């Protein structure tokens, strides 16, 4: 069942301040998958309320000003904390204007907008104390999230028109957004800005020219994964490392298996990890090894990398990503980044998973981001290298530290991989993730 996102507002006649504020004062309720994120304790009345009384105009303006980043910019990798600019674009509290907003964060994963929420701090001295926590994000399809925002802003625009506030700043911003969404070139431009972490028209023109060239050369799927890594918050000139990959040496291979991912074509609401686990099972069936450990040589074989080239599988320098670039006759130029033997195995398995998911016509991209594609890869690699049935048969209900270390040694994976699989299995959720809520930073 598709998860719902709701912004409910019921107008109130108790507003004050500027005309836009007083006209749009409302009892606001925000719901994500049935969780009421505005549920709060009112300090003055000493009561629990489902709504908060605010002007919804600042919230609508904040959403419009950060429209493209909300829809398309992901959470930075765990190694890089979200900076103030990111938090202002993705945190509801930035709507500000003197109102006490709930602590909610939004970040795109390329397919969904993920939503986190945390209660107000214990030392909160405000009149409202929010009480809802969502540590594991609720994922709302981008189209659904966008539609809810459009309806929300439209309602506020109609309210302003009804009280005689025509041609407001909100209407101007809203028209700009709608016009840009109707123009394919404008939409691509704004999306690329957002992926790199820039606000509209903040990105230097020369960087945008380069981004558009890479978009034409590499495609949207590639830049959606790499631009956030090498964007505004990177340590180099934006996007330059992506250009360098085009000319960098690599290891050539041609994947040699037929399994393709079909799970999400019939149900786009299926979580990436579910599809990944099923795809890993199908590939293991194809190679005739359902439960046993897989040798590293077999991973190279699956990627079609010749035995004589395997010693070259070593990154030339430290990198934030590994890529596979389509070359001649369905060959792929692999540029790895992992050196440790266990990390190298996991990277090889991620490449296999990404190829199953994307095919040979797009770049393969392995990053530390939390996009749907990267989560799929990690879940696939874990399930392919260490299938749960095989792991449980090996452990035989012994979950001691020694048994887990033995299992890691048997399947040639890290102890962290075993622990993550067991934790996910015991909780009934198999998402293979190491991400922390951005609200914890």
Coordinates of C-alpha atoms in Angstrom, one line a residue:
X1 CA 0.0 0.0 0.0
X2 CA 1.4 3.4 -1.0
X3 CA 2.2 5.6 2.0
X4 CA 0.4 8.9 2.4
X5 CA 1.6 12.4 3.2
X6 CA -0.9 15.0 4.3
X7 CA -0.9 18.7 5.1
X8 CA -4.2 19.5 6.7
X9 CA -5.2 23.1 7.5
X10 CA -8.3 24.5 9.0
X11 CA -8.6 28.3 8.9
X12 CA -8.9 30.2 12.1
X13 CA -10.1 33.8 12.7
X14 CA -7.6 34.4 15.5
X15 CA -4.7 35.5 13.2
X16 CA -2.7 38.7 13.7
X17 CA 0.3 40.4 12.1
X18 CA 0.6 41.2 8.4
X19 CA -2.4 40.5 6.1
X20 CA -0.7 37.4 4.6
X21 CA -0.2 36.0 8.1
X22 CA -3.6 36.8 9.6
X23 CA -5.4 35.6 6.5
X24 CA -3.7 32.2 6.6
X25 CA -3.7 31.4 10.3
X26 CA -4.8 27.9 10.6
X27 CA -4.9 24.7 12.7
X28 CA -2.2 22.7 10.9
X29 CA -1.8 18.9 11.0
X30 CA 1.0 17.1 9.2
X31 CA 0.8 13.3 8.7
X32 CA 3.3 10.9 7.2
X33 CA 2.1 7.3 6.8
X34 CA -0.5 7.9 9.5
X35 CA 2.0 9.4 12.0
X36 CA 0.8 12.8 13.2
X37 CA 4.0 14.9 13.2
X38 CA 2.3 18.0 14.7
X39 CA 1.0 16.2 17.8
X40 CA 2.2 18.3 20.7
X41 CA 1.9 19.3 24.3
X42 CA 0.5 22.8 24.7
X43 CA 2.4 24.2 27.7
X44 CA -0.2 26.9 28.4
X45 CA -3.3 24.7 28.3
X46 CA -1.4 21.6 29.6
X47 CA -3.1 19.5 27.0
X48 CA -2.2 17.2 24.1
X49 CA -3.2 18.5 20.7
X50 CA -3.2 17.0 17.2
X51 CA -2.7 20.4 15.5
X52 CA -0.6 23.5 15.9
X53 CA -1.9 27.1 15.4
X54 CA 0.3 28.8 12.9
X55 CA 0.2 30.9 9.8
X56 CA 0.7 28.5 6.9
X57 CA 2.0 31.2 4.6
X58 CA 5.6 30.9 5.8
X59 CA 5.5 27.1 5.3
X60 CA 4.2 27.5 1.7
X61 CA 6.9 30.1 1.0
X62 CA 9.6 27.9 2.4
X63 CA 8.4 25.0 0.3
X64 CA 8.4 27.1 -2.9
X65 CA 11.8 28.6 -2.3
X66 CA 13.3 25.1 -1.7
X67 CA 11.1 23.3 -4.2
X68 CA 13.8 21.6 -6.3
X69 CA 16.1 20.7 -3.4
X70 CA 13.2 19.2 -1.5
X71 CA 12.2 17.0 -4.4
X72 CA 15.6 15.9 -5.7
X73 CA 18.6 16.5 -3.3
X74 CA 19.5 13.5 -1.1
X75 CA 20.9 13.4 2.3
X76 CA 24.8 13.7 2.3
X77 CA 26.8 10.6 3.0
X78 CA 27.4 9.6 6.6
X79 CA 31.0 10.9 6.4
X80 CA 29.7 14.4 5.8
X81 CA 27.3 16.0 8.1
X82 CA 24.6 18.2 6.6
X83 CA 25.7 21.8 6.6
X84 CA 23.6 24.7 7.6
X85 CA 22.6 25.4 4.0
X86 CA 21.4 21.8 3.6
X87 CA 19.4 22.0 6.8
X88 CA 17.8 25.3 5.9
X89 CA 16.6 23.8 2.6
X90 CA 15.4 20.5 4.1
X91 CA 14.4 21.3 7.7
X92 CA 10.8 22.5 8.3
X93 CA 12.0 24.7 11.1
X94 CA 13.6 27.1 8.5
X95 CA 10.0 28.3 7.7
X96 CA 10.5 30.3 10.9
X97 CA 8.8 33.7 11.1
X98 CA 8.4 33.4 14.8
X99 CA 6.4 30.2 14.8
X100 CA 7.3 27.0 16.6
X101 CA 7.5 24.4 13.9
X102 CA 8.0 20.6 14.4
X103 CA 11.5 19.3 13.8
X104 CA 10.9 17.5 10.5
X105 CA 13.5 16.8 7.8
X106 CA 12.9 15.9 4.2
X107 CA 15.4 14.4 1.8
X108 CA 15.0 12.8 -1.6
X109 CA 16.3 9.3 -2.4
X110 CA 15.7 9.7 -6.1
X111 CA 12.4 7.9 -6.0
X112 CA 10.9 9.0 -2.8
X113 CA 11.0 11.9 -0.4
X114 CA 12.1 10.5 3.0
X115 CA 10.7 12.1 6.1
X116 CA 12.2 12.1 9.6
X117 CA 10.8 13.7 12.8
X118 CA 12.1 14.1 16.3
X119 CA 10.4 15.4 19.5
X120 CA 11.2 18.9 20.9
X121 CA 14.3 18.9 23.1
X122 CA 13.8 18.4 26.9
X123 CA 15.0 21.9 27.6
X124 CA 12.6 23.4 25.1
X125 CA 11.1 26.6 26.6
X126 CA 8.6 27.2 23.8
X127 CA 4.8 27.2 24.3
X128 CA 4.5 24.0 22.2
X129 CA 6.5 20.8 22.7
X130 CA 6.2 18.3 19.8
X131 CA 6.2 14.7 20.9
X132 CA 6.5 12.5 17.7
X133 CA 9.7 10.7 16.7
X134 CA 10.4 8.9 13.4
X135 CA 14.0 7.6 13.3
X136 CA 13.5 5.2 10.4
X137 CA 12.3 7.5 7.6
X138 CA 8.9 7.3 6.0
X139 CA 9.3 7.2 2.2
X140 CA 6.7 9.1 0.1
X141 CA 6.9 8.8 -3.7
X142 CA 8.2 12.1 -5.1
X143 CA 5.1 12.5 -7.3
X144 CA 2.8 12.1 -4.3
X145 CA 4.8 14.5 -2.1
X146 CA 4.9 17.1 -5.0
X147 CA 1.1 16.8 -5.5
X148 CA 0.5 17.4 -1.8
X149 CA 2.7 20.5 -1.8
X150 CA 0.9 21.8 -5.0
X151 CA -2.5 21.4 -3.4
X152 CA -1.3 23.0 -0.1
X153 CA 0.1 26.0 -1.8
X154 CA -2.9 26.3 -4.2
X155 CA -5.2 26.4 -1.1
X156 CA -3.2 29.2 0.4
X157 CA -3.1 31.1 -2.8
X158 CA -6.9 30.8 -3.1
X159 CA -7.3 32.0 0.5
X160 CA -5.2 35.1 -0.2
X161 CA -7.3 35.8 -3.3
X162 CA -10.5 35.4 -1.4
X163 CA -9.5 38.1 1.1
X164 CA -8.3 40.5 -1.7
X165 CA -4.5 39.8 -1.5
X166 CA -3.9 39.3 -5.2
X167 CA -0.5 39.1 -6.9
X168 CA 1.2 38.2 -3.6
X169 CA 4.8 37.1 -3.4
X170 CA 3.5 33.6 -3.0
X171 CA 1.6 33.8 -6.3
X172 CA 4.7 35.0 -8.0
X173 CA 6.9 32.2 -6.7
X174 CA 4.2 29.6 -7.4
X175 CA 3.8 30.8 -11.0
X176 CA 7.6 30.6 -11.5
X177 CA 7.6 27.0 -10.2
X178 CA 4.7 25.9 -12.4
X179 CA 6.3 27.6 -15.5
X180 CA 9.6 25.9 -14.9
X181 CA 8.0 22.5 -14.5
X182 CA 6.3 22.9 -17.8
X183 CA 9.6 23.6 -19.6
X184 CA 11.8 20.5 -20.0
X185 CA 15.1 22.5 -20.3
X186 CA 14.2 24.6 -17.2
X187 CA 13.3 21.6 -15.2
X188 CA 16.6 19.8 -16.1
X189 CA 18.5 23.0 -15.2
X190 CA 16.8 23.3 -11.8
X191 CA 17.2 19.6 -11.0
X192 CA 20.9 19.7 -11.7
X193 CA 21.3 22.7 -9.5
X194 CA 19.5 20.9 -6.7
X195 CA 21.5 17.7 -7.1
X196 CA 24.7 19.7 -6.6
X197 CA 23.3 21.4 -3.5
X198 CA 22.7 24.9 -5.0
X199 CA 19.7 27.1 -4.6
X200 CA 18.1 28.4 -7.8
X201 CA 20.5 30.7 -9.7
X202 CA 23.2 30.2 -7.1
X203 CA 25.4 27.9 -9.1
X204 CA 28.2 29.7 -11.2
X205 CA 27.3 29.7 -14.9
X206 CA 30.5 27.8 -15.9
X207 CA 29.6 25.0 -13.5
X208 CA 26.1 24.8 -14.9
X209 CA 27.5 24.7 -18.4
X210 CA 29.7 21.8 -17.4
X211 CA 26.7 20.1 -15.6
X212 CA 24.6 20.3 -18.8
X213 CA 27.4 18.8 -20.9
X214 CA 27.8 15.9 -18.5
X215 CA 24.1 15.4 -18.4
X216 CA 24.2 15.0 -22.2
X217 CA 27.2 12.7 -22.1
X218 CA 26.4 10.6 -19.0
X219 CA 22.6 10.8 -18.5
X220 CA 20.3 11.8 -15.7
X221 CA 20.7 8.5 -13.8
X222 CA 24.4 8.9 -13.5
X223 CA 24.4 12.5 -12.4
X224 CA 21.6 11.8 -9.9
X225 CA 24.0 9.6 -8.1
X226 CA 27.3 11.4 -8.6
X227 CA 26.4 15.1 -8.6
X228 CA 25.4 15.1 -4.9
X229 CA 28.9 13.6 -4.1
X230 CA 30.8 16.1 -6.2
X231 CA 28.6 19.1 -5.9
X232 CA 28.7 22.3 -3.8
X233 CA 29.8 20.5 -0.6
X234 CA 32.6 18.6 -2.2
X235 CA 36.3 19.2 -1.7
X236 CA 37.0 19.8 -5.4
X237 CA 35.5 22.1 -8.1
X238 CA 32.0 20.8 -8.6
X239 CA 31.7 17.8 -11.0
X240 CA 35.4 17.8 -12.0
X241 CA 36.1 14.3 -10.7
X242 CA 33.3 13.0 -12.9
X243 CA 35.0 14.3 -15.9
X244 CA 38.3 12.7 -14.8
X245 CA 36.6 9.3 -14.7
X246 CA 36.1 9.5 -18.5
X247 CA 39.8 9.5 -19.1
X248 CA 41.0 7.5 -16.1
X249 CA 42.4 3.9 -16.6
X250 CA 40.2 1.1 -15.5
X251 CA 39.7 -2.7 -15.7
X252 CA 37.6 -3.9 -18.7
X253 CA 34.9 -6.5 -18.3
X254 CA 31.7 -7.7 -19.8
X255 CA 29.1 -9.2 -17.3
X256 CA 28.3 -12.8 -18.0
X257 CA 24.9 -13.5 -16.5
X258 CA 21.3 -13.1 -17.6
X259 CA 19.4 -12.2 -14.4
X260 CA 17.7 -8.9 -14.6
X261 CA 15.7 -7.0 -12.0
X262 CA 12.0 -7.0 -12.8
X263 CA 10.5 -6.7 -9.3
X264 CA 9.7 -3.0 -9.3
X265 CA 8.4 -2.7 -12.8
X266 CA 5.0 -4.1 -11.7
X267 CA 5.0 -2.5 -8.3
X268 CA 6.9 0.7 -7.8
X269 CA 5.9 0.8 -4.2
X270 CA 8.1 -2.2 -3.4
X271 CA 11.0 -1.2 -1.2
X272 CA 14.5 -1.4 -2.8
X273 CA 15.8 -3.9 -0.3
X274 CA 12.9 -6.4 -1.0
X275 CA 13.7 -6.3 -4.7
X276 CA 17.4 -6.6 -4.0
X277 CA 17.0 -9.8 -1.8
X278 CA 14.8 -11.4 -4.5
X279 CA 17.3 -10.5 -7.3
X280 CA 20.2 -11.9 -5.3
X281 CA 18.2 -15.1 -4.8
X282 CA 17.5 -15.3 -8.6
X283 CA 21.1 -14.8 -9.5
X284 CA 22.3 -17.5 -7.0
X285 CA 19.8 -19.9 -8.7
X286 CA 21.2 -19.0 -12.1
X287 CA 24.8 -19.9 -11.0
X288 CA 23.7 -23.0 -9.2
X289 CA 24.7 -21.9 -5.7
X290 CA 21.8 -21.1 -3.4
X291 CA 23.3 -21.1 0.1
X292 CA 27.1 -21.6 0.0
X293 CA 29.9 -19.0 0.2
X294 CA 30.9 -17.5 -3.1
X295 CA 34.6 -17.2 -4.0
X296 CA 36.1 -13.9 -5.1
X297 CA 37.1 -15.4 -8.4
X298 CA 33.4 -16.2 -9.1
X299 CA 32.5 -12.5 -8.5
X300 CA 35.1 -11.5 -11.1
X301 CA 33.8 -14.1 -13.5
X302 CA 30.3 -12.7 -13.2
X303 CA 31.5 -9.3 -14.2
X304 CA 33.4 -10.8 -17.1
X305 CA 36.9 -9.7 -15.9
X306 CA 39.7 -11.8 -17.2
X307 CA 42.0 -13.6 -14.7
X308 CA 44.9 -11.7 -16.2
X309 CA 43.3 -8.4 -15.3
X310 CA 42.3 -9.1 -11.8
X311 CA 45.6 -7.9 -10.3
X312 CA 44.8 -4.5 -11.8
X313 CA 41.7 -4.2 -9.6
X314 CA 43.2 -1.6 -7.3
X315 CA 42.1 2.1 -7.0
X316 CA 44.8 4.5 -8.3
X317 CA 44.0 6.9 -5.4
X318 CA 41.4 7.4 -2.7
X319 CA 38.0 8.1 -4.1
X320 CA 34.5 8.8 -2.9
X321 CA 32.8 6.6 -5.5
X322 CA 33.5 3.7 -7.8
X323 CA 32.1 3.6 -11.3
X324 CA 31.6 1.4 -14.3
X325 CA 31.5 3.3 -17.6
X326 CA 29.9 1.7 -20.7
X327 CA 32.6 1.1 -23.4
X328 CA 32.7 -0.8 -26.7
X329 CA 30.5 -3.8 -27.5
X330 CA 28.8 -4.1 -24.1
X331 CA 32.1 -3.9 -22.3
X332 CA 32.4 -1.8 -19.1
X333 CA 35.4 0.1 -17.8
X334 CA 35.5 -0.5 -14.0
X335 CA 37.2 2.1 -11.8
X336 CA 37.1 0.7 -8.3
X337 CA 37.8 2.4 -4.9
X338 CA 38.1 -0.4 -2.3
X339 CA 41.4 -2.0 -1.3
X340 CA 40.6 -4.2 1.7
X341 CA 39.8 -7.8 0.6
X342 CA 36.4 -7.8 2.3
X343 CA 35.5 -4.4 1.0
X344 CA 36.6 -5.4 -2.4
X345 CA 34.3 -8.4 -2.4
X346 CA 31.4 -6.2 -1.3
X347 CA 32.2 -3.7 -4.0
X348 CA 32.3 -6.4 -6.7
X349 CA 28.9 -7.6 -5.5
X350 CA 27.5 -4.1 -5.6
X351 CA 28.7 -3.7 -9.2
X352 CA 26.8 -7.0 -10.0
X353 CA 23.7 -5.7 -8.3
X354 CA 23.9 -2.3 -10.0
X355 CA 24.3 -4.0 -13.4
X356 CA 21.2 -6.2 -12.7
X357 CA 19.3 -3.0 -11.8
X358 CA 20.5 -0.6 -14.6
X359 CA 21.9 -2.7 -17.4
X360 CA 24.9 -2.0 -19.7
X361 CA 23.7 1.3 -21.2
X362 CA 24.2 3.4 -18.1
X363 CA 27.1 4.1 -15.8
X364 CA 27.4 1.9 -12.8
X365 CA 27.8 4.0 -9.7
X366 CA 28.7 2.9 -6.1
X367 CA 28.6 5.7 -3.5
X368 CA 28.0 6.1 0.2
X369 CA 24.7 8.0 -0.4
X370 CA 21.3 6.8 0.9
X371 CA 19.5 6.9 -2.5
X372 CA 17.2 4.1 -3.4
X373 CA 19.7 2.8 -6.0
X374 CA 22.6 2.7 -3.5
X375 CA 20.4 1.0 -0.8
X376 CA 19.4 -1.6 -3.4
X377 CA 23.1 -2.3 -4.1
X378 CA 24.0 -2.7 -0.4
X379 CA 21.1 -5.0 0.2
X380 CA 21.9 -7.0 -2.9
X381 CA 25.5 -7.4 -2.0
X382 CA 24.7 -8.5 1.5
X383 CA 22.1 -11.0 0.4
X384 CA 24.2 -12.3 -2.5
X385 CA 27.4 -12.8 -0.5
X386 CA 25.6 -14.1 2.6
X387 CA 22.1 -15.4 2.0
X388 CA 19.9 -15.5 5.1
X389 CA 19.0 -19.1 4.7
X390 CA 22.6 -20.1 4.4
X391 CA 23.6 -17.9 7.4
X392 CA 20.9 -19.3 9.7
X393 CA 21.9 -22.9 8.7
X394 CA 25.5 -22.1 9.6
X395 CA 24.8 -20.4 12.9
X396 CA 22.3 -23.1 14.1
X397 CA 20.7 -20.7 16.6
X398 CA 24.1 -19.7 18.1
X399 CA 24.4 -15.9 18.0
X400 CA 27.5 -15.6 20.2
X401 CA 30.3 -13.2 19.2
X402 CA 32.5 -16.2 18.3
X403 CA 29.7 -17.7 16.1
X404 CA 29.2 -14.5 14.3
X405 CA 32.9 -14.1 13.6
X406 CA 33.0 -17.7 12.3
X407 CA 30.1 -16.9 10.0
X408 CA 31.9 -13.8 8.7
X409 CA 35.0 -15.8 8.0
X410 CA 32.9 -18.6 6.3
X411 CA 31.1 -16.3 4.0
X412 CA 34.1 -14.0 3.6
X413 CA 32.2 -10.8 4.6
X414 CA 32.7 -8.4 7.4
X415 CA 31.3 -8.9 10.9
X416 CA 29.3 -5.7 10.4
X417 CA 27.6 -7.3 7.4
X418 CA 26.6 -10.4 9.5
X419 CA 25.4 -8.2 12.4
X420 CA 23.4 -6.0 10.0
X421 CA 21.7 -9.0 8.4
X422 CA 20.8 -10.5 11.7
X423 CA 19.5 -7.2 13.1
X424 CA 17.4 -6.7 10.0
X425 CA 16.1 -10.2 10.1
X426 CA 15.2 -10.1 13.8
X427 CA 13.3 -6.8 13.4
X428 CA 11.4 -8.1 10.4
X429 CA 12.9 -5.5 8.2
X430 CA 15.8 -6.3 5.9
X431 CA 17.0 -2.9 4.9
X432 CA 20.8 -3.0 4.8
X433 CA 21.7 0.5 5.9
X434 CA 24.1 2.4 8.1
X435 CA 22.4 5.8 7.9
X436 CA 21.5 8.0 10.9
X437 CA 18.6 10.4 11.0
X438 CA 19.8 13.9 9.9
X439 CA 18.0 15.2 13.0
X440 CA 20.5 13.4 15.2
X441 CA 23.4 15.7 14.0

